[in-house]
Amino acid sequence: MMEAKHKAYLEELAAKVDAKLLEYVQVTPETRRQAQVVEAMRYSLEAGGKRIRPVLVLEFCRIFGGSEEQAMAAACAIEMVHTFSLIHDDLPEMDNDDYRRGKPSCHKAFGHAVALQAGDALLTEAFAVILRDPILEPEMKVELLQILTSATGAAGMVGGQIMDMANEKRSDVTLEEQEAMCAAKTGALIRGACRLGCAAGFAPKEQVALADQYGAKLGLAFQIVDDILDVTSTSEVLGKPVGSDAAEGKTTFVTLLGLEVAKTRAAALTAEAEQILSQFPQHEFLLDLTRELLCREK
Amino acid sequence: MMEAKHKAYLEELAAKVDAKLLEYVQVTPETRRQAQVVEAMRYSLEAGGKRIRPVLVLEFCRIFGGSEEQAMAAACAIEMVHTFSLIHDDLPEMDNDDYRRGKPSCHKAFGHAVALQAGDALLTEAFAVILRDPILEPEMKVELLQILTSATGAAGMVGGQIMDMANEKRSDVTLEEQEAMCAAKTGALIRGACRLGCAAGFAPKEQVALADQYGAKLGLAFQIVDDILDVTSTSEVLGKPVGSDAAEGKTTFVTLLGLEVAKTRAAALTAEAEQILSQFPQHEFLLDLTRELLCREK
């Protein structure tokens, strides 16, 4: 369990991000004819989730002395990219998931075409909110967007989703391949979040590299925990079907390592992540959050 | 028929864009594990098309005294956005087209999941090529990206595709609604191309507004001609099925106006576009191209 003050602080940050996301994505006079796609974007943004990525952006910015205002556009942008990826990942041609966070997935609620387009529009809007930000300098906008596109594109998250799909058809995926897939699919965006926060806070270069390493450890541990929960949790707790990996014969860190070794591995990665974190000033909240993410039950 | 020198110049510009697009989108050490998605991106980029949008970017930049190098990233970026939109538009949840420019559409050649992701990656890469450009200043990158995101997002092309899908289910679409849909679906990207070229060439504000008007006229005329060709051409000439609009009971400018009025309307819009063009210096090539687009048979 997180310390009460950290839990309250996490909720405060998440609430600020929630409010800003819905402020960014609204039906305007220009979009009144395509209000449905904007509603679908808002539906998926409102479906919640832990807001880990935006919190990492905001916290790394704060650690290096930056303000919330400097980091908020980037924080919301990375959550939009994450949400876009979930919408497209749930589509029938990908994972074909009817539920997401306990609610019908976007294509179940709005239809396949609207969900496809809502994802496309969210990805575009992620870049747009950084571009439109009133306080960021052009140099900063370019730096933030470069981090975001690298984390998102063929060498990042999108590429990872394709590796994941390709691996699903195979029964001989190696641990090295699984780690590479996970580094791209989950890791790229988490590392991107850490780097965005550092950039927004004008962190020194060597500190950015450290934050990036922390993100890589956290991302891998996060995915291993996800794989563990898919075999140990219940759909009521998770808010999504459990056992789906096994039912599909999917390679996971649990099938590759076994449940106990997977747990040990996640714990070791978190210890390494914690060790890196402890080198940053004002790291107490992120340290507590990192531990919470490993002990999470959903 | 275009003048021979203009035709040769168009082919020269298109060849330069083709080469640059394939230079931008390559399998790298970072993407070797997801080479399939990169191959799918290249497949759709190589499928050709008229490269109208990049040519508009390059030409408007040249008209205002800018170099090809200043405009090339933006030219390729808008073609990537256009290609991404075609890939997603051909998917079963949208238009469900098996052919595109005479070749199997991306999802027919690579499967639905890869096509979905190739589209996502192309949209991301469109932003990335502008961000990575070695000669553009940060202020210019931000300006170009703002034009690109506005043209692409919920208020632009993506929104237009949703309006188009919604209209398909209705039999009472009005001319005003059809024009609004077309202004977003087709017009936003063509206007965006004109604006990108002006921005890259540091055009004065009032000239940008004129170029934008030209783009709006051209975009609408272009779509009306598309609708006309769907009833008057053959699939051999077009390289895609004809009569599909009618078969689906789709509202088009031809069903709304009748064939003859639609033709007159397209001609009138082109005359207006030509009148605007004639106010720009060195407009001869674009004038010829504009006429060619109205007389095209595919």
Coordinates of C-alpha atoms in Angstrom, one line a residue:
Chain A
M1 CA 0.0 0.0 0.0
M2 CA 1.2 3.5 -0.8
E3 CA 1.6 6.0 1.9
A4 CA -1.6 8.0 2.4
K5 CA 0.0 11.3 1.4
H6 CA 1.5 9.7 -1.7
K7 CA -1.8 8.1 -2.6
A8 CA -3.6 11.5 -2.2
Y9 CA -0.9 13.2 -4.3
L10 CA -1.2 10.5 -7.0
E11 CA -5.0 11.1 -7.1
E12 CA -4.5 14.8 -7.3
L13 CA -2.1 14.5 -10.2
A14 CA -4.4 12.0 -12.0
A15 CA -7.4 14.3 -11.5
K16 CA -5.5 17.2 -13.0
V17 CA -4.6 15.1 -16.0
D18 CA -8.2 13.9 -16.4
A19 CA -9.5 17.4 -16.3
K20 CA -6.9 18.7 -18.8
L21 CA -7.5 15.7 -21.2
L22 CA -11.2 16.5 -21.4
E23 CA -10.5 20.2 -21.8
Y24 CA -8.2 19.4 -24.7
V25 CA -10.7 17.0 -26.4
Q26 CA -14.0 18.7 -26.8
V27 CA -16.6 19.1 -29.5
T28 CA -16.0 22.5 -31.1
P29 CA -17.9 24.4 -33.9
E30 CA -15.4 22.8 -36.3
T31 CA -16.1 19.3 -35.1
R32 CA -19.8 19.5 -34.5
R33 CA -20.6 17.4 -37.6
Q34 CA -18.2 14.7 -36.5
A35 CA -19.1 14.9 -32.8
Q36 CA -19.3 11.1 -32.6
V37 CA -15.6 10.6 -33.1
V38 CA -14.9 13.3 -30.5
E39 CA -17.3 11.5 -28.1
A40 CA -15.5 8.2 -28.7
M41 CA -12.1 9.9 -28.0
R42 CA -13.5 11.3 -24.7
Y43 CA -15.1 7.9 -23.8
S44 CA -11.8 6.1 -24.1
L45 CA -9.9 8.9 -22.3
E46 CA -12.5 8.9 -19.5
A47 CA -12.3 5.1 -19.1
G48 CA -9.5 6.0 -16.7
G49 CA -6.6 3.7 -16.1
K50 CA -3.8 4.6 -13.7
R51 CA -2.4 7.6 -15.6
I52 CA 1.1 6.2 -14.9
R53 CA 2.7 7.8 -18.0
P54 CA 1.5 11.3 -17.4
V55 CA 2.4 11.1 -13.7
L56 CA 5.9 10.0 -14.7
V57 CA 6.1 13.1 -17.0
L58 CA 4.9 15.5 -14.3
E59 CA 7.1 14.0 -11.6
F60 CA 10.4 13.9 -13.6
C61 CA 9.7 17.5 -14.6
R62 CA 9.1 18.4 -10.9
I63 CA 12.2 16.6 -9.8
F64 CA 14.4 18.8 -12.0
G65 CA 12.7 22.0 -10.8
G66 CA 10.1 22.4 -13.6
S67 CA 6.5 23.4 -13.1
E68 CA 3.4 21.4 -13.7
E69 CA 2.5 23.9 -16.5
Q70 CA 5.7 23.1 -18.4
A71 CA 4.9 19.4 -18.4
M72 CA 1.1 19.2 -18.6
A73 CA 0.8 19.2 -22.4
A74 CA 3.4 16.4 -22.8
A75 CA 1.8 14.5 -19.9
C76 CA -1.6 14.6 -21.7
A77 CA 0.0 13.8 -25.0
I78 CA 1.5 10.6 -23.9
E79 CA -1.7 9.5 -22.3
M80 CA -3.5 10.2 -25.6
V81 CA -0.9 8.1 -27.4
H82 CA -1.4 5.3 -24.8
T83 CA -5.2 5.5 -25.2
F84 CA -5.0 5.5 -29.0
S85 CA -2.9 2.3 -28.8
L86 CA -5.5 0.7 -26.5
I87 CA -8.4 1.6 -28.9
H88 CA -6.6 0.1 -31.9
D89 CA -5.2 -2.9 -29.9
D90 CA -8.8 -3.8 -28.9
L91 CA -10.0 -3.9 -32.5
P92 CA -11.0 -7.2 -34.0
E93 CA -7.9 -7.3 -36.3
M94 CA -5.7 -7.0 -33.2
D95 CA -6.6 -8.5 -29.8
N96 CA -10.4 -8.4 -30.4
D97 CA -11.2 -7.4 -26.8
D98 CA -14.8 -6.4 -26.0
Y99 CA -14.0 -5.0 -22.6
R100 CA -11.4 -2.5 -21.4
R101 CA -11.2 -1.4 -17.8
G102 CA -14.6 -2.9 -17.1
K103 CA -16.4 -1.0 -19.8
P104 CA -17.2 -2.0 -23.3
S105 CA -14.2 -1.2 -25.5
C106 CA -14.4 1.7 -27.8
H107 CA -15.4 -0.3 -30.9
K108 CA -18.1 -2.1 -28.9
A109 CA -19.5 1.2 -27.7
F110 CA -19.2 3.3 -31.0
G111 CA -18.7 0.8 -33.8
H112 CA -15.5 -0.3 -35.5
A113 CA -15.2 2.6 -38.0
V114 CA -15.6 5.3 -35.3
A115 CA -13.1 3.5 -33.0
L116 CA -10.5 3.3 -35.8
Q117 CA -10.9 7.0 -36.5
A118 CA -11.0 8.0 -32.8
G119 CA -7.6 6.3 -32.4
D120 CA -6.2 8.1 -35.5
A121 CA -7.6 11.4 -34.2
L122 CA -6.2 10.9 -30.7
L123 CA -2.7 10.2 -32.1
T124 CA -2.9 13.4 -34.1
E125 CA -4.3 15.3 -31.2
A126 CA -1.4 14.1 -29.0
F127 CA 1.0 16.0 -31.2
A128 CA -1.4 19.0 -31.6
V129 CA -1.7 19.7 -27.8
I130 CA 2.1 20.1 -27.5
L131 CA 2.2 22.3 -30.7
R132 CA -0.6 24.5 -29.4
D133 CA 0.8 24.9 -25.8
P134 CA 1.0 28.6 -25.0
I135 CA 4.1 28.5 -22.7
L136 CA 6.5 26.1 -24.4
E137 CA 9.3 27.5 -26.7
P138 CA 9.5 26.1 -30.2
E139 CA 12.8 24.3 -29.4
M140 CA 11.1 22.6 -26.4
K141 CA 8.1 21.6 -28.5
V142 CA 10.4 20.0 -31.1
E143 CA 12.3 18.2 -28.4
L144 CA 9.1 16.9 -26.8
L145 CA 7.7 15.8 -30.1
Q146 CA 10.8 14.0 -31.1
I147 CA 10.7 12.0 -27.9
L148 CA 7.0 11.3 -28.5
T149 CA 7.3 10.2 -32.1
S150 CA 10.3 7.9 -31.3
A151 CA 8.4 6.2 -28.5
T152 CA 5.3 5.8 -30.7
G153 CA 6.4 4.8 -34.2
A154 CA 7.7 1.7 -35.9
A155 CA 10.8 1.5 -33.6
G156 CA 8.6 2.1 -30.5
M157 CA 5.1 1.1 -29.4
V158 CA 3.5 0.5 -32.8
G159 CA 6.4 -1.7 -33.8
G160 CA 6.0 -3.6 -30.5
Q161 CA 2.4 -4.3 -31.2
I162 CA 3.3 -5.8 -34.5
M163 CA 6.0 -8.0 -32.9
D164 CA 3.4 -9.1 -30.4
M165 CA 1.0 -10.1 -33.1
A166 CA 3.7 -11.9 -35.0
N167 CA 4.8 -13.7 -31.9
E168 CA 1.2 -14.9 -31.2
K169 CA 1.3 -17.1 -34.2
R170 CA 4.5 -18.8 -33.0
S171 CA 5.2 -21.4 -30.3
D172 CA 9.0 -20.9 -30.2
V173 CA 9.3 -17.3 -29.0
T174 CA 12.5 -16.9 -27.0
L175 CA 13.0 -14.9 -23.8
E176 CA 15.2 -12.5 -25.8
E177 CA 12.5 -12.0 -28.4
Q178 CA 9.8 -11.5 -25.7
E179 CA 11.9 -8.9 -24.0
A180 CA 12.5 -7.0 -27.2
M181 CA 8.8 -7.1 -28.0
C182 CA 8.0 -5.8 -24.5
A183 CA 10.7 -3.2 -24.6
A184 CA 9.0 -1.8 -27.7
K185 CA 5.3 -2.4 -26.9
T186 CA 5.3 -1.3 -23.2
G187 CA 8.7 0.0 -22.5
A188 CA 9.0 2.6 -25.3
L189 CA 6.1 4.7 -24.0
I190 CA 7.2 4.4 -20.3
R191 CA 10.7 5.4 -21.1
G192 CA 9.3 8.2 -23.3
A193 CA 7.3 9.4 -20.4
C194 CA 10.4 9.7 -18.2
R195 CA 12.3 11.4 -21.0
L196 CA 9.5 13.9 -21.6
G197 CA 9.4 14.9 -18.0
C198 CA 13.2 15.3 -18.0
A199 CA 13.1 17.4 -21.2
A200 CA 10.3 19.6 -19.8
G201 CA 12.3 20.2 -16.6
F202 CA 15.6 20.9 -18.5
A203 CA 17.3 17.9 -16.8
P204 CA 21.1 17.5 -17.4
K205 CA 21.9 14.8 -20.1
E206 CA 23.3 12.2 -17.8
Q207 CA 20.2 12.4 -15.6
V208 CA 18.0 11.9 -18.7
A209 CA 20.0 8.7 -19.4
L210 CA 19.4 7.5 -15.8
A211 CA 15.7 8.3 -16.0
D212 CA 15.5 6.4 -19.3
Q213 CA 17.1 3.3 -17.6
Y214 CA 14.6 3.6 -14.8
G215 CA 11.8 3.7 -17.4
A216 CA 13.2 0.6 -19.1
K217 CA 13.3 -1.4 -15.8
L218 CA 9.8 -0.2 -14.8
G219 CA 8.3 -1.0 -18.2
L220 CA 9.7 -4.5 -18.2
A221 CA 8.6 -5.2 -14.6
F222 CA 5.2 -3.7 -15.4
Q223 CA 4.7 -6.2 -18.3
I224 CA 5.9 -9.1 -16.2
V225 CA 3.4 -8.2 -13.5
D226 CA 0.7 -7.9 -16.2
D227 CA 1.5 -11.4 -17.3
I228 CA 1.5 -12.7 -13.7
L229 CA -1.9 -11.1 -13.0
D230 CA -3.4 -12.7 -16.1
V231 CA -2.9 -16.1 -14.4
T232 CA -3.3 -15.2 -10.8
S233 CA -6.1 -12.5 -10.7
T234 CA -9.9 -12.6 -11.4
S235 CA -11.8 -10.7 -14.1
E236 CA -13.8 -8.9 -11.3
V237 CA -10.6 -7.4 -9.9
L238 CA -8.9 -6.7 -13.2
G239 CA -12.0 -5.4 -15.0
K240 CA -11.0 -7.4 -18.0
P241 CA -11.0 -11.1 -18.9
V242 CA -8.2 -13.1 -17.2
G243 CA -6.5 -16.2 -18.5
S244 CA -6.9 -14.9 -22.1
D245 CA -3.1 -15.3 -22.7
A246 CA -3.2 -18.9 -21.8
A247 CA -6.5 -19.5 -23.7
E248 CA -4.8 -18.1 -26.8
G249 CA -1.7 -20.1 -26.3
K250 CA 0.2 -16.9 -26.0
T251 CA 3.9 -16.7 -25.0
T252 CA 4.2 -14.6 -21.8
F253 CA 6.9 -14.1 -19.3
V254 CA 5.0 -16.6 -17.1
T255 CA 5.1 -19.3 -19.8
L256 CA 8.8 -18.6 -20.5
L257 CA 10.0 -18.3 -16.9
G258 CA 7.3 -20.0 -14.8
L259 CA 5.3 -18.1 -12.3
E260 CA 7.8 -18.0 -9.4
V261 CA 10.8 -17.0 -11.5
A262 CA 8.6 -14.4 -13.2
K263 CA 7.8 -13.0 -9.8
T264 CA 11.4 -13.0 -8.7
R265 CA 12.4 -11.3 -12.0
A266 CA 9.8 -8.5 -11.5
A267 CA 11.0 -8.0 -8.0
A268 CA 14.6 -7.8 -9.0
L269 CA 13.8 -5.3 -11.8
T270 CA 11.9 -3.2 -9.4
A271 CA 14.8 -3.2 -7.0
E272 CA 17.0 -2.0 -9.8
A273 CA 14.5 0.7 -10.7
E274 CA 14.4 1.8 -7.1
Q275 CA 18.2 1.9 -6.9
I276 CA 18.2 4.2 -9.9
L277 CA 15.4 6.4 -8.5
S278 CA 17.2 6.9 -5.2
Q279 CA 19.8 8.9 -7.1
F280 CA 17.3 11.6 -8.0
P281 CA 16.3 14.4 -5.7
Q282 CA 12.8 14.3 -4.2
H283 CA 12.3 10.7 -5.3
E284 CA 10.1 9.5 -2.4
F285 CA 6.8 9.6 -4.2
L286 CA 8.1 7.9 -7.4
L287 CA 9.7 5.2 -5.2
D288 CA 6.5 4.5 -3.4
L289 CA 4.6 4.5 -6.8
T290 CA 7.1 2.0 -8.2
R291 CA 6.7 -0.4 -5.3
E292 CA 2.9 0.0 -5.6
L293 CA 3.0 -0.9 -9.3
L294 CA 4.8 -4.2 -8.5
C295 CA 2.4 -5.1 -5.8
R296 CA -0.7 -4.1 -7.7
E297 CA -3.6 -6.5 -8.0
K298 CA -5.0 -5.0 -11.2
Chain B
M1 CA -3.1 17.1 -71.9
M2 CA -0.4 18.9 -70.0
E3 CA 2.3 20.6 -71.8
A4 CA 5.3 18.3 -72.4
K5 CA 7.6 20.4 -70.3
H6 CA 5.1 20.5 -67.4
K7 CA 4.5 16.8 -67.6
A8 CA 8.2 16.2 -67.5
Y9 CA 8.6 18.6 -64.5
L10 CA 5.7 16.9 -62.7
E11 CA 7.3 13.5 -63.2
E12 CA 10.6 14.9 -62.0
L13 CA 9.0 16.2 -58.8
A14 CA 7.1 13.0 -58.2
A15 CA 10.3 10.9 -58.7
K16 CA 12.1 13.1 -56.2
V17 CA 9.3 12.6 -53.7
D18 CA 9.2 8.9 -54.3
A19 CA 12.9 8.5 -53.7
K20 CA 12.7 10.6 -50.5
L21 CA 9.7 8.7 -49.2
L22 CA 11.6 5.4 -49.5
E23 CA 14.7 6.9 -48.0
Y24 CA 12.7 8.1 -45.0
V25 CA 10.9 4.8 -44.5
Q26 CA 13.5 2.0 -44.3
V27 CA 14.1 -1.1 -42.2
T28 CA 16.8 0.0 -39.7
P29 CA 18.6 -2.0 -36.9
E30 CA 15.9 -0.6 -34.5
T31 CA 13.0 -1.9 -36.7
R32 CA 14.5 -5.2 -38.0
R33 CA 12.2 -7.2 -35.7
Q34 CA 9.2 -5.4 -37.1
A35 CA 10.4 -5.3 -40.7
Q36 CA 6.9 -6.4 -41.9
V37 CA 5.2 -3.2 -40.8
V38 CA 8.0 -1.1 -42.5
E39 CA 7.6 -3.2 -45.6
A40 CA 3.8 -2.6 -45.5
M41 CA 4.4 1.2 -45.2
R42 CA 6.8 1.1 -48.2
Y43 CA 4.3 -1.1 -50.2
S44 CA 1.6 1.5 -49.8
L45 CA 3.9 4.5 -50.4
E46 CA 5.2 2.8 -53.5
A47 CA 1.7 2.1 -54.8
G48 CA 2.2 5.5 -56.3
G49 CA -0.7 7.8 -57.0
K50 CA -0.4 11.2 -58.4
R51 CA 1.7 12.8 -55.6
I52 CA -0.6 15.9 -56.0
R53 CA -0.2 16.9 -52.4
P54 CA 3.6 16.9 -52.2
V55 CA 3.8 18.6 -55.6
L56 CA 1.5 21.4 -54.2
V57 CA 3.9 21.8 -51.2
L58 CA 7.0 22.0 -53.4
E59 CA 5.4 24.3 -55.9
F60 CA 4.0 26.8 -53.4
C61 CA 7.3 26.9 -51.7
R62 CA 9.1 27.5 -55.0
I63 CA 6.6 30.3 -56.0
F64 CA 7.6 32.2 -52.9
G65 CA 11.3 31.8 -53.6
G66 CA 11.9 28.8 -51.3
S67 CA 14.1 25.8 -52.1
E68 CA 13.1 22.2 -52.7
E69 CA 15.1 21.3 -49.6
Q70 CA 13.0 23.6 -47.4
A71 CA 9.8 22.0 -48.5
M72 CA 10.8 18.3 -49.0
A73 CA 10.1 17.0 -45.5
A74 CA 6.7 18.7 -45.4
A75 CA 5.9 17.4 -48.9
C76 CA 6.8 13.8 -47.9
A77 CA 4.9 14.2 -44.6
I78 CA 1.7 15.1 -46.2
E79 CA 2.0 12.2 -48.7
M80 CA 2.5 9.9 -45.7
V81 CA -0.6 11.3 -44.0
H82 CA -2.5 10.7 -47.3
T83 CA -1.2 7.2 -47.6
F84 CA -2.0 6.4 -44.0
S85 CA -5.6 7.6 -44.6
L86 CA -5.9 5.3 -47.7
I87 CA -4.7 2.3 -45.8
H88 CA -7.2 2.8 -42.9
D89 CA -10.0 3.8 -45.3
D90 CA -9.5 0.5 -47.2
L91 CA -9.9 -1.6 -44.0
P92 CA -13.0 -3.8 -43.7
E93 CA -14.5 -1.5 -40.9
M94 CA -14.3 1.4 -43.3
D95 CA -14.7 1.1 -47.1
N96 CA -13.6 -2.5 -47.3
D97 CA -11.7 -2.1 -50.6
D98 CA -9.5 -5.0 -51.7
Y99 CA -7.8 -3.0 -54.4
R100 CA -6.0 0.3 -54.4
R101 CA -4.4 1.8 -57.5
G102 CA -4.6 -1.6 -59.3
K103 CA -2.8 -3.5 -56.6
P104 CA -4.1 -5.4 -53.6
S105 CA -4.8 -3.0 -50.8
C106 CA -2.4 -3.0 -47.8
H107 CA -4.5 -5.3 -45.6
K108 CA -5.0 -7.7 -48.5
A109 CA -1.3 -7.9 -49.1
F110 CA -0.1 -7.9 -45.4
G111 CA -3.1 -8.8 -43.3
H112 CA -5.4 -6.6 -41.3
A113 CA -3.3 -6.1 -38.2
V114 CA -0.2 -5.1 -40.1
A115 CA -2.1 -2.7 -42.3
L116 CA -3.7 -1.1 -39.2
Q117 CA -0.3 -0.6 -37.6
A118 CA 1.4 0.4 -40.9
G119 CA -1.2 3.3 -41.0
D120 CA -0.5 4.2 -37.4
A121 CA 3.3 4.2 -38.0
L122 CA 3.0 6.2 -41.2
L123 CA 1.0 8.9 -39.4
T124 CA 3.6 9.0 -36.7
E125 CA 6.5 9.1 -39.2
A126 CA 4.9 12.0 -41.0
F127 CA 5.4 14.1 -38.0
A128 CA 8.9 12.6 -37.3
V129 CA 10.3 13.5 -40.8
I130 CA 9.6 17.2 -40.2
L131 CA 11.0 17.0 -36.7
R132 CA 14.2 15.3 -37.9
D133 CA 14.8 17.6 -40.8
P134 CA 18.4 19.0 -40.6
I135 CA 17.8 22.4 -42.2
L136 CA 14.4 23.6 -40.8
E137 CA 14.4 26.0 -37.7
P138 CA 12.4 24.9 -34.7
E139 CA 9.9 27.7 -35.3
M140 CA 9.4 26.5 -38.9
K141 CA 9.0 22.9 -37.7
V142 CA 6.3 23.9 -35.2
E143 CA 4.4 25.9 -37.9
L144 CA 4.5 23.1 -40.4
L145 CA 3.4 20.5 -37.8
Q146 CA 0.5 22.8 -36.8
I147 CA -0.7 23.0 -40.3
L148 CA -0.3 19.2 -40.7
T149 CA -2.1 18.3 -37.5
S150 CA -5.0 20.6 -38.2
A151 CA -5.4 19.2 -41.7
T152 CA -5.3 15.6 -40.3
G153 CA -7.2 15.5 -37.1
A154 CA -10.9 15.4 -36.0
A155 CA -11.6 18.8 -37.6
G156 CA -9.8 17.8 -40.8
M157 CA -9.4 14.6 -42.8
V158 CA -10.1 12.0 -40.1
G159 CA -13.3 13.9 -39.1
G160 CA -14.2 13.9 -42.8
Q161 CA -13.9 10.2 -43.0
I162 CA -16.3 9.8 -40.1
M163 CA -18.8 12.2 -41.7
D164 CA -18.5 10.1 -44.9
M165 CA -19.2 6.9 -43.0
A166 CA -22.2 8.4 -41.1
N167 CA -23.6 9.8 -44.4
E168 CA -23.4 6.3 -46.0
K169 CA -26.1 5.1 -43.7
R170 CA -28.4 7.9 -44.6
S171 CA -30.5 8.6 -47.8
D172 CA -31.2 12.3 -47.0
V173 CA -27.7 13.8 -47.1
T174 CA -28.0 17.4 -48.3
L175 CA -25.6 19.2 -50.7
E176 CA -24.4 21.4 -47.9
E177 CA -23.6 18.3 -45.8
Q178 CA -21.9 16.6 -48.7
E179 CA -19.8 19.7 -49.3
A180 CA -18.9 19.9 -45.6
M181 CA -17.8 16.3 -45.6
C182 CA -15.8 16.7 -48.7
A183 CA -14.2 19.9 -47.4
A184 CA -12.9 17.9 -44.4
K185 CA -12.2 14.5 -46.0
T186 CA -10.5 15.7 -49.2
G187 CA -10.2 19.4 -48.9
A188 CA -8.4 19.7 -45.6
L189 CA -5.3 17.8 -46.8
I190 CA -5.1 19.7 -50.2
R191 CA -5.5 23.0 -48.4
G192 CA -2.9 21.8 -45.9
A193 CA -0.5 21.0 -48.8
C194 CA -0.9 24.6 -50.2
R195 CA -0.4 26.1 -46.7
L196 CA 2.7 23.9 -46.0
G197 CA 4.3 25.1 -49.2
C198 CA 3.5 28.7 -48.3
A199 CA 4.9 28.3 -44.8
A200 CA 8.1 26.6 -46.1
G201 CA 8.6 29.5 -48.6
F202 CA 7.9 32.2 -46.0
A203 CA 4.9 33.5 -48.0
P204 CA 3.2 36.7 -46.8
K205 CA 0.0 36.1 -44.8
E206 CA -2.5 37.4 -47.5
Q207 CA -0.9 35.1 -50.0
V208 CA -1.3 32.1 -47.7
A209 CA -5.0 32.9 -47.4
L210 CA -5.3 33.0 -51.2
A211 CA -3.4 29.7 -51.6
D212 CA -5.8 28.2 -49.0
Q213 CA -8.8 29.3 -51.1
Y214 CA -7.2 27.8 -54.1
G215 CA -6.8 24.5 -52.2
A216 CA -10.4 24.6 -51.1
K217 CA -11.6 25.0 -54.7
L218 CA -9.2 22.4 -56.0
G219 CA -10.2 19.9 -53.3
L220 CA -13.9 20.2 -54.0
A221 CA -13.5 20.0 -57.7
F222 CA -11.2 17.0 -57.3
Q223 CA -13.8 15.1 -55.3
I224 CA -16.6 16.0 -57.8
V225 CA -14.4 14.6 -60.6
D226 CA -13.8 11.5 -58.5
D227 CA -17.6 11.1 -58.2
I228 CA -18.0 11.6 -61.9
L229 CA -15.4 9.1 -62.8
D230 CA -17.0 6.5 -60.6
V231 CA -20.0 6.5 -63.0
T232 CA -18.3 7.3 -66.3
S233 CA -14.9 5.4 -66.2
T234 CA -13.9 1.7 -66.2
S235 CA -12.1 -0.3 -63.6
E236 CA -9.3 -1.0 -66.1
V237 CA -8.7 2.8 -66.5
L238 CA -9.1 3.7 -62.8
G239 CA -7.3 0.7 -61.4
K240 CA -10.1 0.3 -58.8
P241 CA -13.7 -0.9 -59.0
V242 CA -16.1 1.6 -60.6
G243 CA -19.8 2.0 -59.8
S244 CA -19.1 1.2 -56.2
D245 CA -20.7 4.4 -55.0
A246 CA -24.0 3.6 -56.8
A247 CA -23.8 -0.1 -55.8
E248 CA -23.7 1.0 -52.1
G249 CA -26.4 3.6 -52.6
K250 CA -23.9 6.2 -51.6
T251 CA -24.7 9.9 -51.8
T252 CA -22.2 11.6 -54.2
F253 CA -22.1 14.9 -56.0
V254 CA -23.5 13.1 -59.0
T255 CA -26.5 11.7 -57.2
L256 CA -27.1 15.2 -55.6
L257 CA -26.6 17.3 -58.7
G258 CA -26.9 14.9 -61.7
L259 CA -24.0 14.2 -64.0
E260 CA -24.2 17.2 -66.2
V261 CA -24.5 19.8 -63.3
A262 CA -21.7 18.0 -61.5
K263 CA -19.5 18.4 -64.5
T264 CA -20.4 22.1 -64.8
R265 CA -19.8 22.6 -61.1
A266 CA -16.3 21.0 -61.3
A267 CA -15.5 23.2 -64.4
A268 CA -16.7 26.3 -62.6
L269 CA -14.6 25.5 -59.5
T270 CA -11.6 24.9 -61.6
A271 CA -12.1 28.2 -63.3
E272 CA -12.2 29.9 -59.9
A273 CA -9.1 28.0 -58.8
E274 CA -7.3 29.1 -62.0
Q275 CA -8.3 32.7 -61.4
I276 CA -6.8 32.6 -57.9
L277 CA -3.6 30.8 -59.2
S278 CA -3.1 33.5 -61.9
Q279 CA -2.4 36.0 -59.1
F280 CA 0.7 34.1 -58.0
P281 CA 4.1 34.6 -59.7
Q282 CA 5.4 31.6 -61.7
H283 CA 2.0 29.9 -61.7
E284 CA 2.1 28.3 -65.2
F285 CA 2.9 24.8 -64.1
L286 CA 0.2 24.7 -61.3
L287 CA -2.3 26.2 -63.8
D288 CA -1.6 23.4 -66.2
L289 CA -1.7 20.8 -63.5
T290 CA -5.0 22.1 -62.2
R291 CA -6.6 21.8 -65.7
E292 CA -5.1 18.3 -66.0
L293 CA -6.7 17.2 -62.7
L294 CA -10.2 18.3 -64.0
C295 CA -9.7 16.5 -67.3
R296 CA -8.2 13.4 -65.8
E297 CA -9.6 10.0 -66.7
K298 CA -8.4 8.2 -63.6

